[in-house]
Amino acid sequence: STSDCGPMIPLIECDCCTECFDGPTQAPSASPTIIDLICNLTQEERYNEIFDELSAVSNPDDLSNPDSPQGEAIDWLVNEDGLQLCPGDETLTQRYVLAVLYYSTDGDNWFRCSNTEEGKLNCD
């Protein structure tokens, strides 16, 4: 609905109400917080759902330990992986297992990792 706010007063209209105003009545509030949603989940919800899913292949205590290869792998999947996979993605567990392999073999210090001509991964 709308109301007649007069010729000089702007009209604000939304689904729930119509309001007339003469200008700001108080200082502006802080900027709104923007929540980035991935998979229509907050970061915490996404982490929890991925954690629950990966608990089928790894001990939850290892997943919870940020210093274990499993903890490093889930942290990477949720916070750093550019694919930003959703819980339930058919490749999530495979990607997690490969990340665990990477972290458990000190992957940050690998000298070289590349595809061979046969399409096989070769890492030194």
C-alpha positions as protocol buffer text, in pm:
chain_id: "A"
residue {
  index: 1
  type: SER
  ca { x: 0 y: 0 z: 0 }
}
residue {
  index: 2
  type: THR
  ca { x: 100 y: 364 z: -30 }
}
residue {
  index: 3
  type: SER
  ca { x: 16 y: 678 z: 159 }
}
residue {
  index: 4
  type: ASP
  ca { x: 13 y: 1045 z: 67 }
}
residue {
  index: 5
  type: CYS
  ca { x: 321 y: 1182 z: 236 }
}
residue {
  index: 6
  type: GLY
  ca { x: 289 y: 1523 z: 78 }
}
residue {
  index: 7
  type: PRO
  ca { x: 462 y: 1674 z: -222 }
}
residue {
  index: 8
  type: MET
  ca { x: 805 y: 1732 z: -64 }
}
residue {
  index: 9
  type: ILE
  ca { x: 843 y: 1434 z: 168 }
}
residue {
  index: 10
  type: PRO
  ca { x: 978 y: 1114 z: 13 }
}
residue {
  index: 11
  type: LEU
  ca { x: 781 y: 794 z: 38 }
}
residue {
  index: 12
  type: ILE
  ca { x: 942 y: 471 z: 156 }
}
residue {
  index: 13
  type: GLU
  ca { x: 749 y: 162 z: 64 }
}
residue {
  index: 14
  type: CYS
  ca { x: 815 y: -201 z: 149 }
}
residue {
  index: 15
  type: ASP
  ca { x: 615 y: -522 z: 178 }
}
residue {
  index: 16
  type: CYS
  ca { x: 523 y: -463 z: 539 }
}
residue {
  index: 17
  type: CYS
  ca { x: 462 y: -89 z: 568 }
}
residue {
  index: 18
  type: THR
  ca { x: 474 y: 259 z: 423 }
}
residue {
  index: 19
  type: GLU
  ca { x: 645 y: 538 z: 610 }
}
residue {
  index: 20
  type: CYS
  ca { x: 687 y: 910 z: 550 }
}
residue {
  index: 21
  type: PHE
  ca { x: 991 y: 1094 z: 685 }
}
residue {
  index: 22
  type: ASP
  ca { x: 1145 y: 1440 z: 679 }
}
residue {
  index: 23
  type: GLY
  ca { x: 1502 y: 1312 z: 669 }
}
residue {
  index: 24
  type: PRO
  ca { x: 1735 y: 1129 z: 902 }
}
residue {
  index: 25
  type: THR
  ca { x: 1629 y: 1128 z: 1264 }
}
residue {
  index: 26
  type: GLN
  ca { x: 1953 y: 987 z: 1401 }
}
residue {
  index: 27
  type: ALA
  ca { x: 2308 y: 915 z: 1300 }
}
residue {
  index: 28
  type: PRO
  ca { x: 2343 y: 631 z: 1051 }
}
residue {
  index: 29
  type: SER
  ca { x: 2397 y: 287 z: 1195 }
}
residue {
  index: 30
  type: ALA
  ca { x: 2704 y: 78 z: 1124 }
}
residue {
  index: 31
  type: SER
  ca { x: 2731 y: -80 z: 782 }
}
residue {
  index: 32
  type: PRO
  ca { x: 2536 y: -401 z: 752 }
}
residue {
  index: 33
  type: THR
  ca { x: 2729 y: -723 z: 796 }
}
residue {
  index: 34
  type: ILE
  ca { x: 2754 y: -919 z: 475 }
}
residue {
  index: 35
  type: ILE
  ca { x: 2754 y: -1294 z: 521 }
}
residue {
  index: 36
  type: ASP
  ca { x: 2911 y: -1482 z: 234 }
}
residue {
  index: 37
  type: LEU
  ca { x: 2708 y: -1792 z: 168 }
}
residue {
  index: 38
  type: ILE
  ca { x: 2857 y: -2090 z: -10 }
}
residue {
  index: 39
  type: CYS
  ca { x: 2610 y: -2368 z: -90 }
}
residue {
  index: 40
  type: ASN
  ca { x: 2343 y: -2154 z: 81 }
}
residue {
  index: 41
  type: LEU
  ca { x: 2521 y: -2220 z: 411 }
}
residue {
  index: 42
  type: THR
  ca { x: 2717 y: -1997 z: 645 }
}
residue {
  index: 43
  type: GLN
  ca { x: 3083 y: -2088 z: 678 }
}
residue {
  index: 44
  type: GLU
  ca { x: 3013 y: -2252 z: 1015 }
}
residue {
  index: 45
  type: GLU
  ca { x: 2718 y: -2454 z: 879 }
}
residue {
  index: 46
  type: ARG
  ca { x: 2923 y: -2564 z: 577 }
}
residue {
  index: 47
  type: TYR
  ca { x: 3216 y: -2664 z: 799 }
}
residue {
  index: 48
  type: ASN
  ca { x: 2988 y: -2864 z: 1030 }
}
residue {
  index: 49
  type: GLU
  ca { x: 2818 y: -3048 z: 745 }
}
residue {
  index: 50
  type: ILE
  ca { x: 3150 y: -3128 z: 576 }
}
residue {
  index: 51
  type: PHE
  ca { x: 3292 y: -3237 z: 914 }
}
residue {
  index: 52
  type: ASP
  ca { x: 2997 y: -3473 z: 965 }
}
residue {
  index: 53
  type: GLU
  ca { x: 3039 y: -3616 z: 616 }
}
residue {
  index: 54
  type: LEU
  ca { x: 3414 y: -3669 z: 652 }
}
residue {
  index: 55
  type: SER
  ca { x: 3367 y: -3831 z: 993 }
}
residue {
  index: 56
  type: ALA
  ca { x: 3266 y: -4141 z: 795 }
}
residue {
  index: 57
  type: VAL
  ca { x: 3625 y: -4171 z: 663 }
}
residue {
  index: 58
  type: SER
  ca { x: 3832 y: -4009 z: 940 }
}
residue {
  index: 59
  type: ASN
  ca { x: 3826 y: -4011 z: 1316 }
}
residue {
  index: 60
  type: PRO
  ca { x: 3645 y: -3694 z: 1436 }
}
residue {
  index: 61
  type: ASP
  ca { x: 3928 y: -3633 z: 1687 }
}
residue {
  index: 62
  type: ASP
  ca { x: 4177 y: -3620 z: 1397 }
}
residue {
  index: 63
  type: LEU
  ca { x: 3948 y: -3387 z: 1200 }
}
residue {
  index: 64
  type: SER
  ca { x: 3923 y: -3158 z: 1504 }
}
residue {
  index: 65
  type: ASN
  ca { x: 4301 y: -3143 z: 1554 }
}
residue {
  index: 66
  type: PRO
  ca { x: 4432 y: -2848 z: 1349 }
}
residue {
  index: 67
  type: ASP
  ca { x: 4785 y: -2995 z: 1359 }
}
residue {
  index: 68
  type: SER
  ca { x: 4690 y: -3335 z: 1212 }
}
residue {
  index: 69
  type: PRO
  ca { x: 4691 y: -3399 z: 836 }
}
residue {
  index: 70
  type: GLN
  ca { x: 4314 y: -3458 z: 861 }
}
residue {
  index: 71
  type: GLY
  ca { x: 4262 y: -3125 z: 1041 }
}
residue {
  index: 72
  type: GLU
  ca { x: 4479 y: -2942 z: 789 }
}
residue {
  index: 73
  type: ALA
  ca { x: 4290 y: -3106 z: 502 }
}
residue {
  index: 74
  type: ILE
  ca { x: 3942 y: -3011 z: 627 }
}
residue {
  index: 75
  type: ASP
  ca { x: 4062 y: -2658 z: 699 }
}
residue {
  index: 76
  type: TRP
  ca { x: 4197 y: -2632 z: 345 }
}
residue {
  index: 77
  type: LEU
  ca { x: 3876 y: -2773 z: 194 }
}
residue {
  index: 78
  type: VAL
  ca { x: 3654 y: -2530 z: 382 }
}
residue {
  index: 79
  type: ASN
  ca { x: 3868 y: -2216 z: 388 }
}
residue {
  index: 80
  type: GLU
  ca { x: 4117 y: -2223 z: 100 }
}
residue {
  index: 81
  type: ASP
  ca { x: 4011 y: -2463 z: -175 }
}
residue {
  index: 82
  type: GLY
  ca { x: 3910 y: -2261 z: -480 }
}
residue {
  index: 83
  type: LEU
  ca { x: 3646 y: -2518 z: -578 }
}
residue {
  index: 84
  type: GLN
  ca { x: 3446 y: -2446 z: -260 }
}
residue {
  index: 85
  type: LEU
  ca { x: 3274 y: -2785 z: -274 }
}
residue {
  index: 86
  type: CYS
  ca { x: 2938 y: -2827 z: -106 }
}
residue {
  index: 87
  type: PRO
  ca { x: 2856 y: -3095 z: 148 }
}
residue {
  index: 88
  type: GLY
  ca { x: 2734 y: -3399 z: -41 }
}
residue {
  index: 89
  type: ASP
  ca { x: 2944 y: -3324 z: -351 }
}
residue {
  index: 90
  type: GLU
  ca { x: 3044 y: -3655 z: -508 }
}
residue {
  index: 91
  type: THR
  ca { x: 3412 y: -3551 z: -520 }
}
residue {
  index: 92
  type: LEU
  ca { x: 3437 y: -3412 z: -165 }
}
residue {
  index: 93
  type: THR
  ca { x: 3568 y: -3729 z: 0 }
}
residue {
  index: 94
  type: GLN
  ca { x: 3815 y: -3796 z: -281 }
}
residue {
  index: 95
  type: ARG
  ca { x: 3947 y: -3440 z: -265 }
}
residue {
  index: 96
  type: TYR
  ca { x: 3973 y: -3464 z: 115 }
}
residue {
  index: 97
  type: VAL
  ca { x: 4169 y: -3794 z: 98 }
}
residue {
  index: 98
  type: LEU
  ca { x: 4412 y: -3641 z: -152 }
}
residue {
  index: 99
  type: ALA
  ca { x: 4456 y: -3338 z: 74 }
}
residue {
  index: 100
  type: VAL
  ca { x: 4526 y: -3570 z: 370 }
}
residue {
  index: 101
  type: LEU
  ca { x: 4791 y: -3745 z: 156 }
}
residue {
  index: 102
  type: TYR
  ca { x: 4941 y: -3407 z: 67 }
}
residue {
  index: 103
  type: TYR
  ca { x: 4960 y: -3290 z: 429 }
}
residue {
  index: 104
  type: SER
  ca { x: 5075 y: -3627 z: 567 }
}
residue {
  index: 105
  type: THR
  ca { x: 5366 y: -3641 z: 318 }
}
residue {
  index: 106
  type: ASP
  ca { x: 5479 y: -3282 z: 383 }
}
residue {
  index: 107
  type: GLY
  ca { x: 5336 y: -3162 z: 52 }
}
residue {
  index: 108
  type: ASP
  ca { x: 5439 y: -2801 z: 116 }
}
residue {
  index: 109
  type: ASN
  ca { x: 5799 y: -2916 z: 67 }
}
residue {
  index: 110
  type: TRP
  ca { x: 5752 y: -3124 z: -246 }
}
residue {
  index: 111
  type: PHE
  ca { x: 6007 y: -3027 z: -505 }
}
residue {
  index: 112
  type: ARG
  ca { x: 5799 y: -3100 z: -813 }
}
residue {
  index: 113
  type: CYS
  ca { x: 5448 y: -3224 z: -887 }
}
residue {
  index: 114
  type: SER
  ca { x: 5322 y: -3252 z: -1241 }
}
residue {
  index: 115
  type: ASN
  ca { x: 5125 y: -3465 z: -1485 }
}
residue {
  index: 116
  type: THR
  ca { x: 5321 y: -3705 z: -1699 }
}
residue {
  index: 117
  type: GLU
  ca { x: 5243 y: -3761 z: -2064 }
}
residue {
  index: 118
  type: GLU
  ca { x: 5037 y: -4066 z: -1969 }
}
residue {
  index: 119
  type: GLY
  ca { x: 4815 y: -3847 z: -1749 }
}
residue {
  index: 120
  type: LYS
  ca { x: 4957 y: -3987 z: -1424 }
}
residue {
  index: 121
  type: LEU
  ca { x: 5052 y: -3759 z: -1138 }
}
residue {
  index: 122
  type: ASN
  ca { x: 5426 y: -3757 z: -1066 }
}
residue {
  index: 123
  type: CYS
  ca { x: 5549 y: -3588 z: -751 }
}
residue {
  index: 124
  type: ASP
  ca { x: 5903 y: -3569 z: -609 }
}
